[in-house]
Amino acid sequence: MNEVASQAVERVIASTRQMPGALMPMLHGIQDALGYIPSEAVPPIAEALNLSRAEVHGVVTYYHYFRSEPPGRHVVQICRAESCKAMGSDALWSHACSKLGSDGHGVTKDGAFTVEPVYCLGLCAQSPAMTLDDKVHARVGIEKFDRLLAQSGGAA
Amino acid sequence: MSIKIYVPRDSAALAAGAEEVAAAITAEAAKRGIAIELVRNGSRGLFWLEPMVEVQTGAGRIAYGPVEVEDVVGLFDAGFQVGGMHVLQLGLTEEIAYLKRQERLTFARMGVTDPLSLADYQAHEGYAGLRRALGLPATEIVQQVLDAGLRGRGGAAFPAGIKWKTVAGLKATQKYVVCNADEGDSGTYSDRMTMEGDPFMLIEGMTIAAVATGATQGYVYIRSEYPHAVATMREAIQVAEAGGFLGDNILGSGHGFHLHVRKAAGAYVCGEETAMLESIEGKRGIVRAKPPIPAIQGLFGKPSVINNVITFASVPIILSRGATFYKDYGVGRSRGALPIQLAGNIRFGGLVEKAFGVTLRELMYDYGGGSASGRPIKAVQVGGPLGAYVPESQWDTPLDYEAYAAVGAVVGHGGIVVHDDTADMASLARYAMEFCTIESCGKCTPCRIGSTRGVEVIDRIASGPGEQRPQQIKLLRDLCDTMVHGSLCAMGGMTPFPVLSALDHYPQDFGMTVPDRKAA
């Protein structure tokens, strides 16, 4: 963790430590600032909240949303739940993984993409749904996926 | 007098390009020197028409949709800003059959108002319920909710008034009102629509709960997959505080209520109320054993009213119109109306609020227009990933908690996911087990280990030797029985519902020529 990141962590800790049940808002704050929760952030969090490092680590790794590693430059989340399955999201998922060279977890080798499953974006009347860099997209067929990717400037 | 144009800000509209359409309309109006007032309303819930743009005319609001950026110049050429004719024109919004045939009680304002305008909210009956509640003794507020027959809309259908009564009757230094907005079920989006499209309704419902029970702090636990809902709720809370509707002294009544948003982090099981409490307290979202029930020992160990978004959102109209008004809708012990969500492989997917008693067939064909693919509908999953697959023989069962329970299904949160005849029910059953392996909190063995074994058994049924199939199916049924009766919460306890219903109603997909036993 460099100096800038470490200062960001300190700022988040200072602004959230007094909240009841502060750990979740604290972790969200750090991930919002840095894109992930560095392992070096765990000891200062534990100290601020009078928790063990194991307890903090346990919470970070329990929740799918929290990342322990930085994501790729672009993040693709494809819904794999029932409604999207009914409209072909399995095919979309396979296409996305093979096109971007992802195994569906973590970052691609070139660091360009993180492709990950998501279980429902609440856009079930317009399945299949996905997000690309925090923007939601509905009725995503394979052609639309390729088009969105090209527009993002990250086309493989 | 400028022209009022509505472009929804609901994330389902944004996912269809509403932001770009709003920008194009603003730019084109400026270019033509037309003064417009652009209102970013919620969505009416007619999602195949999003982005659905509306214009205010003397005759009422006229809708156009689905509007793409390329259509905007043509719309201005056609004079859409004064209701002009265009190929995308849908007529008066209120007259669109899909909307007109609904019974919108809770969702009456949805898509009509600016979600963050307190003035707009109050002009449409908003805060009438709280104002009435503030004039009533606390016991009478609880009685109204009991008399209305309101049951938990999150899925469990427990009478809301009983929870409230328990909390109200306890003495404690601190009580909480907690809203479960961890709407993780596939096929459901009414909570998201509420938070994005009519957030004051949820705030008002929670405030009424606080006044009725003596709680002074509240939390809304919103899933991280809903960033727009999180942002809108946070903004709405600030607006409500500034307007005197939240804070130390609500509308000068002497009641104090402070509301906070807590963002979840992608664990499905945190939709279970005790796992949610653990998460808000800053721990792993692991299910608690009950008793003690959360009404007695809930958040931070204090008495807590916990309800789902739609449950709280249904309270303002019960208070403003009276329990009898609300109770007059519905059938049996399922009173009022349910915002039903049509999803999956459906032509006209959207939000249909109807009184209980409507049938799946009406919903899927009269509203939904059949499958999106045009192929025959094979199976319908009602009530989320833990709900049963409902076969055609049950599509005429009235939507009613007890009637559904009688056929082994659940109404749940009112999400309806349609699958056409290309669906492989064995693979969907496998997915149900797999989802449970991914999302189990791990506390109890039937859920944690049972789901893993379930995936393995279904794999053996699908690809193992045929002569072993009856034996493996028996094993799967035994396993499901253990999960149903041995799991600590609904995650493991209901995962067998989709699995067994698939097995009972679609035995051919499991390689069986006849059902292994009479379908339930």
XYZ file of C-alpha atoms in Angstrom:
676
model
C 0.000 0.000 0.000
C 1.593 3.323 -1.019
C 1.419 6.536 0.981
C -1.643 7.856 -0.853
C -3.590 4.646 -0.306
C -2.572 4.492 3.302
C -3.796 8.045 3.870
C -7.089 7.196 2.204
C -7.514 4.223 4.539
C -6.793 6.442 7.549
C -9.328 9.009 6.362
C -12.057 6.382 5.940
C -11.295 4.858 9.336
C -11.477 8.255 11.018
C -14.772 9.160 9.403
C -16.566 5.853 10.113
C -15.143 4.431 13.346
C -17.779 6.040 15.570
C -20.724 4.578 13.672
C -22.669 1.711 15.275
C -21.560 -1.455 13.477
C -18.815 0.523 11.738
C -17.027 -2.308 9.957
C -19.248 -2.591 6.875
C -19.338 1.166 6.142
C -15.581 1.256 6.720
C -14.887 -1.541 4.250
C -17.210 0.044 1.697
C -15.425 3.356 2.147
C -12.030 1.800 1.535
C -13.188 -0.152 -1.502
C -14.880 2.964 -2.904
C -11.619 4.877 -2.515
C -9.128 2.242 -3.696
C -11.168 -0.228 -5.721
C -10.299 -3.034 -3.307
C -9.363 -3.689 0.312
C -5.598 -4.189 0.571
C -4.453 -6.738 3.150
C -2.337 -3.974 4.702
C -5.563 -2.144 5.566
C -6.706 -4.955 7.852
C -4.462 -4.229 10.889
C -5.386 -0.525 11.219
C -9.090 -1.380 10.825
C -8.837 -4.073 13.495
C -7.088 -1.705 15.836
C -9.600 1.092 15.316
C -12.560 -1.189 16.046
C -10.927 -3.266 18.768
C -11.345 -6.430 16.717
C -8.871 -9.166 15.887
C -7.306 -9.140 12.434
C -8.910 -12.533 11.863
C -12.362 -11.081 12.492
C -11.806 -8.300 9.968
C -10.302 -10.689 7.428
C -13.274 -12.999 7.972
C -15.726 -10.247 7.109
C -13.754 -9.049 4.055
C -13.635 -12.556 2.593
C -17.199 -13.538 3.547
C -18.853 -11.004 1.269
C -18.682 -11.477 -2.506
C -18.680 -7.738 -3.123
C -15.451 -6.996 -1.275
C -12.259 -7.475 -3.288
C -8.917 -8.344 -1.779
C -7.110 -7.694 -5.085
C -7.444 -4.734 -7.452
C -9.943 -5.341 -10.271
C -9.130 -5.117 -13.976
C -9.338 -1.771 -15.749
C -12.873 -2.713 -16.813
C -15.301 -4.720 -14.727
C -17.979 -6.836 -16.403
C -20.684 -8.373 -14.227
C -23.099 -10.719 -15.901
C -26.252 -11.875 -14.162
C -26.375 -15.639 -13.862
C -29.658 -15.966 -11.952
C -32.831 -17.678 -13.156
C -34.544 -14.817 -14.962
C -31.471 -14.051 -17.043
C -30.875 -17.765 -17.613
C -34.363 -17.964 -19.108
C -33.211 -15.415 -21.696
C -29.852 -16.902 -22.592
C -27.390 -15.506 -20.080
C -25.459 -18.797 -19.957
C -24.491 -18.255 -23.592
C -23.643 -14.627 -22.892
C -21.460 -15.680 -19.971
C -19.548 -18.241 -22.050
C -19.101 -15.715 -24.837
C -17.809 -13.038 -22.464
C -15.379 -15.404 -20.748
C -13.942 -16.776 -23.969
C -13.771 -13.403 -25.703
C -11.971 -11.751 -22.815
C -9.896 -14.755 -21.806
C -11.388 -14.944 -18.333
C -12.174 -17.940 -16.158
C -15.020 -16.016 -14.573
C -13.089 -15.029 -11.472
C -10.364 -12.495 -10.875
C -8.542 -10.438 -13.464
C -7.534 -11.395 -17.006
C -3.811 -11.876 -17.601
C -3.379 -8.509 -19.294
C -5.091 -6.781 -16.388
C -7.721 -5.321 -18.699
C -10.843 -7.074 -17.424
C -12.508 -8.578 -14.430
C -15.424 -10.768 -15.475
C -17.589 -11.966 -12.634
C -21.030 -13.417 -12.009
C -23.689 -11.405 -10.248
C -26.926 -12.816 -8.884
C -29.635 -10.404 -9.910
C -29.440 -6.731 -10.799
C -33.191 -6.248 -10.447
C -33.623 -5.824 -14.209
C -35.428 -9.120 -14.587
C -38.085 -7.843 -16.984
C -35.318 -7.021 -19.483
C -33.085 -10.052 -19.155
C -30.253 -10.746 -19.711
C -28.711 -7.926 -17.728
C -25.135 -6.933 -17.021
C -23.015 -4.081 -15.802
C -19.939 -2.692 -17.472
C -17.905 -0.322 -15.344
C -20.859 0.384 -13.019
C -23.260 1.140 -15.838
C -26.289 -1.149 -16.139
C -27.352 -2.636 -19.463
C -30.493 -4.607 -20.256
C -31.437 -7.106 -22.968
C -27.824 -7.875 -23.682
C -27.405 -10.344 -26.510
C -23.993 -11.340 -27.809
C -23.960 -8.608 -30.481
C -24.885 -5.939 -27.964
C -22.205 -7.221 -25.622
C -19.560 -6.854 -28.333
C -20.811 -3.371 -29.166
C -20.734 -2.233 -25.527
C -17.258 -3.630 -25.185
C -16.036 -1.798 -28.278
C -17.538 1.457 -26.948
C -15.751 0.994 -23.647
C -12.483 1.096 -25.520
C -11.523 -2.231 -24.073
C -12.431 -4.494 -27.001
C -10.253 -7.564 -26.997
C -45.290 28.200 -18.979
C -42.751 25.604 -19.973
C -43.569 22.133 -21.199
C -43.232 19.288 -18.710
C -41.469 16.221 -20.074
C -40.898 13.072 -18.032
C -37.952 10.737 -18.601
C -37.642 7.976 -15.972
C -34.565 7.661 -13.764
C -35.331 4.098 -12.682
C -32.307 1.898 -13.326
C -34.344 -0.315 -15.653
C -34.927 2.782 -17.804
C -31.275 3.776 -17.490
C -30.272 0.273 -18.610
C -32.329 0.884 -21.733
C -30.669 4.262 -22.407
C -32.839 6.813 -20.544
C -29.881 9.014 -19.587
C -28.873 9.487 -23.223
C -32.490 10.121 -24.236
C -32.901 12.751 -21.513
C -29.728 14.491 -22.691
C -30.871 14.376 -26.312
C -34.278 15.857 -25.431
C -32.671 18.679 -23.445
C -30.257 19.447 -26.285
C -32.886 19.316 -29.015
C -35.291 21.525 -27.051
C -32.537 24.095 -26.524
C -31.660 24.004 -30.214
C -35.286 24.689 -31.145
C -35.739 27.319 -28.442
C -38.480 25.336 -26.713
C -38.627 25.857 -22.942
C -39.028 22.509 -21.218
C -39.035 21.311 -17.648
C -37.484 17.861 -17.566
C -38.749 15.690 -14.702
C -36.891 12.494 -13.902
C -39.742 10.351 -12.621
C -39.756 6.718 -11.497
C -40.788 4.004 -13.905
C -44.413 3.011 -14.459
C -43.106 -0.527 -14.686
C -43.877 -1.174 -18.365
C -40.333 -2.206 -19.051
C -40.624 -3.243 -22.691
C -41.546 0.408 -23.351
C -38.555 1.905 -21.526
C -37.331 4.506 -21.913
C -40.949 5.669 -21.852
C -41.126 9.431 -22.224
C -44.248 11.281 -21.143
C -45.426 14.819 -21.844
C -47.968 16.769 -19.857
C -50.875 17.992 -21.988
C -54.224 19.561 -21.163
C -55.861 16.155 -21.613
C -53.397 14.359 -19.358
C -49.997 12.749 -19.748
C -49.225 11.237 -23.138
C -46.628 8.498 -23.419
C -44.069 7.656 -26.110
C -41.894 4.607 -26.067
C -39.578 2.882 -26.299
C -37.662 6.048 -27.224
C -34.115 5.850 -28.511
C -31.753 8.767 -28.985
C -32.238 8.518 -32.765
C -35.992 9.090 -32.306
C -35.692 12.411 -30.506
C -35.438 14.726 -33.524
C -38.391 12.983 -35.157
C -40.419 13.321 -31.978
C -39.854 17.075 -31.924
C -40.681 17.242 -35.646
C -43.967 15.523 -34.829
C -44.646 18.011 -32.037
C -44.563 15.376 -29.315
C -43.976 18.116 -26.757
C -47.636 19.072 -27.219
C -48.824 15.493 -27.623
C -48.277 15.214 -31.377
C -48.847 12.004 -33.305
C -45.823 9.776 -33.816
C -45.289 6.098 -34.455
C -44.038 5.703 -30.858
C -47.074 7.426 -29.363
C -48.914 5.216 -26.889
C -51.792 7.582 -26.101
C -52.760 8.738 -22.645
C -50.570 6.913 -20.133
C -53.458 6.231 -17.778
C -55.366 4.570 -20.611
C -52.669 2.014 -21.478
C -54.494 -1.278 -20.884
C -51.602 -2.868 -18.991
C -51.764 -0.055 -16.440
C -55.478 0.584 -16.481
C -56.404 -2.973 -15.515
C -54.173 -2.933 -12.435
C -55.118 -2.199 -8.849
C -52.302 0.086 -7.858
C -52.577 0.737 -4.145
C -48.967 0.782 -3.008
C -47.653 1.666 -6.454
C -50.213 4.404 -7.142
C -47.540 7.115 -7.392
C -44.949 4.964 -9.159
C -43.733 6.685 -12.285
C -46.142 9.570 -11.710
C -44.079 11.740 -9.400
C -40.556 13.056 -9.094
C -39.133 10.624 -6.508
C -37.214 13.324 -4.642
C -39.881 16.016 -4.563
C -41.613 16.254 -1.206
C -44.154 18.636 -2.719
C -44.994 16.153 -5.470
C -45.216 13.336 -2.926
C -47.614 15.259 -0.710
C -49.711 16.348 -3.660
C -50.331 12.634 -4.306
C -51.492 11.560 -0.829
C -47.946 11.316 0.495
C -47.538 11.739 4.268
C -51.322 11.625 4.761
C -50.771 8.296 6.528
C -48.128 9.635 8.904
C -50.193 12.735 9.679
C -53.123 10.524 10.590
C -50.902 8.185 12.616
C -49.523 11.095 14.639
C -53.070 11.848 15.805
C -53.695 8.282 16.976
C -52.597 6.419 20.111
C -49.759 4.002 19.298
C -51.931 0.975 20.023
C -54.468 2.167 17.466
C -51.783 2.467 14.732
C -50.773 -1.140 15.405
C -54.433 -2.151 15.387
C -54.918 -0.572 11.946
C -52.030 -2.617 10.560
C -53.442 -5.765 12.196
C -56.966 -5.066 10.941
C -55.731 -4.455 7.404
C -54.396 -8.017 7.413
C -50.992 -6.877 6.113
C -48.564 -9.804 5.925
C -44.834 -9.647 5.344
C -44.260 -9.050 1.652
C -40.680 -10.257 1.716
C -41.767 -13.853 1.408
C -42.544 -15.233 4.842
C -46.005 -13.625 4.963
C -45.969 -13.215 8.737
C -48.574 -10.687 9.931
C -46.757 -7.349 10.211
C -48.982 -6.077 12.996
C -48.010 -8.921 15.326
C -44.322 -8.033 15.067
C -45.167 -4.390 15.690
C -47.330 -5.277 18.678
C -44.541 -7.341 20.234
C -42.014 -4.529 19.908
C -44.499 -1.888 21.072
C -45.224 -3.886 24.216
C -41.606 -4.083 25.344
C -39.757 -1.631 27.529
C -36.233 -0.868 26.299
C -33.702 1.938 26.294
C -33.481 1.701 22.516
C -35.677 0.149 19.825
C -35.027 -0.104 16.109
C -36.974 -0.231 12.868
C -35.051 -2.155 10.232
C -35.986 -2.432 6.596
C -34.776 -5.479 4.749
C -33.990 -4.173 1.265
C -31.694 -7.046 0.356
C -33.949 -8.013 -2.549
C -31.765 -10.802 -3.890
C -34.370 -13.035 -5.502
C -34.096 -13.340 -9.238
C -37.295 -12.088 -10.843
C -37.999 -9.476 -8.204
C -37.527 -5.745 -8.504
C -40.436 -4.083 -6.698
C -38.199 -3.098 -3.765
C -35.714 -1.538 -6.154
C -38.498 0.355 -7.931
C -39.827 1.627 -4.610
C -36.460 2.913 -3.434
C -35.655 4.498 -6.781
C -39.122 5.657 -7.736
C -41.003 6.468 -4.523
C -38.519 6.480 -1.626
C -40.608 8.717 0.646
C -43.258 5.991 0.731
C -40.760 3.642 2.374
C -39.527 6.375 4.699
C -43.102 7.196 5.668
C -43.955 3.537 6.362
C -40.867 3.128 8.533
C -41.615 6.351 10.369
C -45.138 5.149 11.145
C -43.617 1.900 12.487
C -41.255 3.940 14.654
C -44.070 6.068 16.059
C -46.198 2.970 16.733
C -43.453 1.060 18.536
C -41.396 3.789 20.184
C -38.303 3.216 18.056
C -36.042 6.188 17.430
C -33.413 4.734 15.095
C -33.906 2.984 11.792
C -31.808 1.253 9.178
C -32.435 0.390 5.546
C -30.174 -2.473 4.515
C -29.813 -2.225 0.721
C -27.972 -4.649 -1.511
C -24.783 -3.460 -3.192
C -26.115 -4.603 -6.575
C -28.543 -1.654 -6.371
C -26.276 1.427 -6.421
C -29.048 3.660 -7.781
C -31.397 2.621 -4.983
C -28.683 3.313 -2.405
C -28.053 6.781 -3.837
C -31.730 7.691 -4.140
C -32.559 6.524 -0.612
C -29.653 8.502 0.841
C -30.776 11.609 -0.979
C -34.428 11.098 -0.007
C -33.491 10.742 3.670
C -31.676 14.094 3.515
C -34.649 15.740 1.843
C -37.048 14.260 4.430
C -34.798 15.478 7.269
C -34.696 18.972 5.798
C -38.478 18.913 5.504
C -39.001 17.943 9.137
C -40.253 14.429 8.296
C -37.254 12.783 9.969
C -35.163 13.949 12.887
C -35.616 14.741 16.558
C -39.113 16.131 16.332
C -41.145 14.822 13.407
C -43.662 17.432 12.249
C -43.575 18.958 15.720
C -45.077 15.809 17.249
C -42.340 15.234 19.791
C -41.510 11.876 18.161
C -37.918 11.463 17.010
C -36.789 9.097 14.286
C -33.401 8.917 12.565
C -32.932 6.790 9.468
C -29.675 5.415 8.042
C -28.791 3.516 4.884
C -26.516 0.497 5.224
C -25.061 -0.982 2.091
C -24.862 -4.755 1.897
C -22.027 -6.568 0.149
C -23.379 -9.258 -2.110
C -24.316 -12.091 0.256
C -27.720 -13.512 -0.695
C -28.248 -15.040 2.741
C -28.258 -11.553 4.288
C -31.831 -11.340 3.046
C -32.552 -13.655 5.981
C -33.390 -11.260 8.788
C -30.949 -12.469 11.436
C -28.051 -12.694 8.967
C -28.938 -9.141 7.959
C -28.751 -7.998 11.589
C -25.307 -9.575 11.945
C -24.213 -7.754 8.802
C -25.480 -4.375 10.010
C -23.630 -4.994 13.263
C -20.442 -5.374 11.222
C -20.052 -9.140 11.218
C -20.159 -11.947 8.713
C -23.772 -12.468 7.681
C -24.285 -15.726 9.534
C -27.799 -16.786 10.473
C -28.723 -16.639 14.173
C -30.641 -19.401 15.873
C -34.151 -18.388 16.953
C -35.389 -17.846 19.631
C -34.823 -15.158 20.713
C -36.912 -13.605 17.951
C -35.624 -10.271 16.621
C -38.744 -8.470 17.815
C -37.448 -9.109 21.328
C -33.681 -9.235 20.766
C -32.890 -7.842 17.359
C -30.394 -5.280 16.165
C -27.617 -4.725 18.743
C -29.667 -6.970 21.032
C -32.573 -4.527 21.221
C -36.246 -4.950 20.241
C -36.530 -4.434 16.488
C -39.312 -4.246 13.944
C -37.990 -5.898 10.795
C -40.006 -5.803 7.602
C -39.366 -5.886 3.901
C -39.565 -2.754 1.689
C -43.022 -3.469 0.271
C -44.425 -4.264 3.718
C -43.394 -0.849 5.046
C -44.421 0.792 1.790
C -47.925 -0.652 2.140
C -48.442 1.005 5.521
C -49.005 4.667 4.481
C -52.097 3.867 2.418
C -53.483 1.653 5.202
C -53.213 4.589 7.603
C -54.438 7.231 5.192
C -57.424 5.297 3.804
C -58.097 3.034 6.784
C -57.682 -0.676 7.407
C -61.048 -1.578 5.898
C -60.238 0.034 2.568
C -57.098 -2.070 2.250
C -58.616 -5.252 3.593
C -61.429 -5.139 1.054
C -58.928 -6.170 -1.615
C -57.713 -9.747 -1.754
C -58.909 -13.259 -0.980
C -58.912 -15.526 2.083
C -56.206 -14.511 4.516
C -54.215 -12.776 1.771
C -55.462 -9.212 2.023
C -54.652 -6.164 -0.042
C -52.695 -6.041 -3.255
C -49.303 -7.367 -4.262
C -46.888 -5.658 -6.651
C -46.227 -8.687 -8.843
C -43.121 -8.743 -11.012
C -43.210 -10.440 -14.405
C -39.748 -11.555 -15.457
C -37.669 -13.975 -17.459
C -38.870 -15.175 -20.836
C -41.931 -12.946 -21.068
C -42.994 -10.599 -23.836
C -44.337 -7.751 -21.730
C -42.309 -7.950 -18.551
C -43.195 -5.469 -15.878
C -44.793 -4.548 -12.626
C -48.421 -5.578 -12.185
C -50.022 -4.640 -8.897
C -53.189 -6.664 -8.399
C -55.273 -7.757 -5.461
C -54.497 -11.290 -4.292
C -56.547 -13.868 -6.171
C -55.253 -13.192 -9.683
C -53.970 -16.314 -11.466
C -50.637 -17.020 -13.130
C -52.405 -17.638 -16.421
C -53.958 -14.153 -16.349
C -50.645 -12.617 -15.398
C -48.586 -14.423 -18.022
C -50.991 -14.127 -20.930
C -53.381 -11.211 -20.301
C -50.579 -8.995 -19.040
C -47.339 -10.679 -20.053
C -48.442 -11.576 -23.582
C -46.847 -15.030 -23.421
C -43.189 -15.853 -23.810
C -40.686 -13.437 -25.319
C -39.320 -16.173 -27.543
C -42.787 -17.002 -28.888
C -42.318 -20.605 -27.797
C -44.703 -22.403 -25.415
C -44.232 -21.635 -21.727
C -42.998 -24.690 -19.864
C -42.407 -23.734 -16.259
C -42.813 -20.729 -14.041
C -40.812 -20.138 -10.910
C -42.812 -18.105 -8.428
C -41.263 -16.536 -5.352
C -37.573 -16.406 -6.216
C -34.769 -18.993 -6.243
C -36.313 -20.750 -3.240
C -39.755 -20.956 -4.830
C -41.255 -23.953 -6.614
C -41.538 -24.392 -10.376
C -45.242 -24.229 -11.111
C -46.504 -26.428 -13.993
C -49.391 -25.567 -16.287
C -51.840 -27.670 -14.247
C -51.513 -25.085 -11.455
C -51.630 -21.883 -13.466
C -55.252 -21.289 -12.510
C -54.585 -21.422 -8.765
C -55.433 -18.025 -7.270
C -52.401 -16.101 -6.069
C -52.986 -16.527 -2.356
C -50.485 -17.583 0.316
C -52.586 -20.522 1.534
C -53.682 -21.744 -1.902
C -50.057 -21.778 -3.045
C -48.896 -23.556 0.086
C -51.551 -26.199 -0.546
C -49.918 -27.109 -3.887
C -46.394 -27.009 -2.478
C -45.533 -23.616 -3.950
C -44.871 -20.174 -2.467
C -46.022 -16.684 -3.396
C -42.876 -15.267 -1.792
C -42.015 -11.778 -2.885
C -44.273 -11.982 -5.940
C -41.552 -12.506 -8.537
C -42.596 -14.606 -11.508
C -39.872 -16.011 -13.754
C -41.102 -17.585 -16.967
C -39.206 -20.316 -18.838
C -40.093 -21.550 -22.321
C -39.968 -25.151 -23.534
C -36.208 -25.030 -24.136
C -35.638 -24.999 -20.362
C -34.012 -28.130 -18.950
C -35.526 -28.602 -15.531
C -32.790 -30.937 -14.315
C -30.232 -28.253 -15.049
C -32.379 -25.640 -13.274
C -32.703 -27.993 -10.290
C -28.927 -28.404 -10.294
C -28.562 -24.624 -10.408
C -30.814 -24.267 -7.340
C -28.487 -26.565 -5.390
C -25.386 -24.881 -6.801
C -26.684 -21.447 -5.828
C -27.155 -22.760 -2.282
C -23.542 -23.975 -2.191
C -22.354 -20.533 -3.256
C -24.594 -18.579 -0.914
C -24.954 -20.786 2.175
C -23.659 -18.987 5.255
C -22.191 -22.304 6.384
C -23.633 -22.356 9.874
C -25.796 -25.465 9.565
C -24.781 -28.754 7.965
C -27.937 -29.602 5.962
C -27.535 -26.396 3.970
C -23.742 -26.249 3.705
C -23.055 -29.900 2.920
C -26.495 -30.892 1.675
C -26.382 -28.487 -1.239
C -22.959 -29.761 -2.347
C -24.196 -33.354 -2.202
C -27.315 -32.214 -4.058
C -25.272 -30.962 -7.012
C -23.388 -34.260 -7.101
C -26.521 -36.399 -6.989
C -28.211 -34.402 -9.748
C -25.063 -34.776 -11.868
C -25.207 -38.536 -11.374
C -28.898 -38.570 -12.318
C -28.168 -36.610 -15.473
C -25.097 -38.451 -16.666
C -24.841 -41.670 -14.685
C -26.019 -45.104 -15.843
C -29.785 -45.272 -16.330
C -30.335 -48.293 -14.106
C -29.015 -46.338 -11.096
C -31.340 -43.442 -11.712
C -34.293 -44.510 -9.481
C -31.855 -45.085 -6.627
C -30.197 -41.680 -7.086
C -33.578 -39.975 -7.259
C -34.544 -41.582 -3.968
C -31.291 -40.295 -2.531
C -32.063 -36.804 -3.805
C -35.487 -36.908 -2.159
C -33.960 -38.056 1.141
C -31.403 -35.286 0.957
C -34.117 -32.693 0.260
C -36.084 -33.990 3.222
C -33.073 -33.489 5.477
C -32.513 -29.985 4.146
C -36.175 -28.992 4.550
C -36.421 -30.221 8.122
C -32.890 -29.733 9.375
C -31.803 -26.338 8.073
C -31.653 -23.320 10.313
C -33.242 -20.886 7.855
C -35.063 -20.707 4.536
C -31.847 -20.824 2.484
C -31.290 -24.529 3.078
C -34.875 -25.183 4.102
C -36.395 -24.036 0.832
C -33.722 -24.816 -1.745
C -35.454 -28.214 -2.128
C -38.667 -26.471 -3.301
C -37.444 -25.762 -6.852
C -35.592 -29.085 -6.925
C -38.519 -31.259 -5.860
C -41.067 -29.368 -7.944
C -38.873 -29.851 -11.018
C -38.604 -33.543 -10.211
C -42.326 -33.954 -9.515
C -43.656 -32.072 -12.494
C -40.990 -32.633 -15.149
C -39.698 -36.202 -14.514
C -38.844 -36.608 -18.200
C -36.084 -33.987 -17.811
C -34.468 -36.265 -15.244
C -34.556 -39.209 -17.617
C -37.668 -40.726 -16.061
C -40.494 -41.876 -18.307
C -43.019 -41.851 -15.467
C -42.982 -39.904 -12.214
C -41.208 -41.822 -9.453
C -44.183 -41.005 -7.303
C -47.417 -39.126 -7.727
C -46.757 -35.457 -8.288
C -47.766 -33.266 -5.385
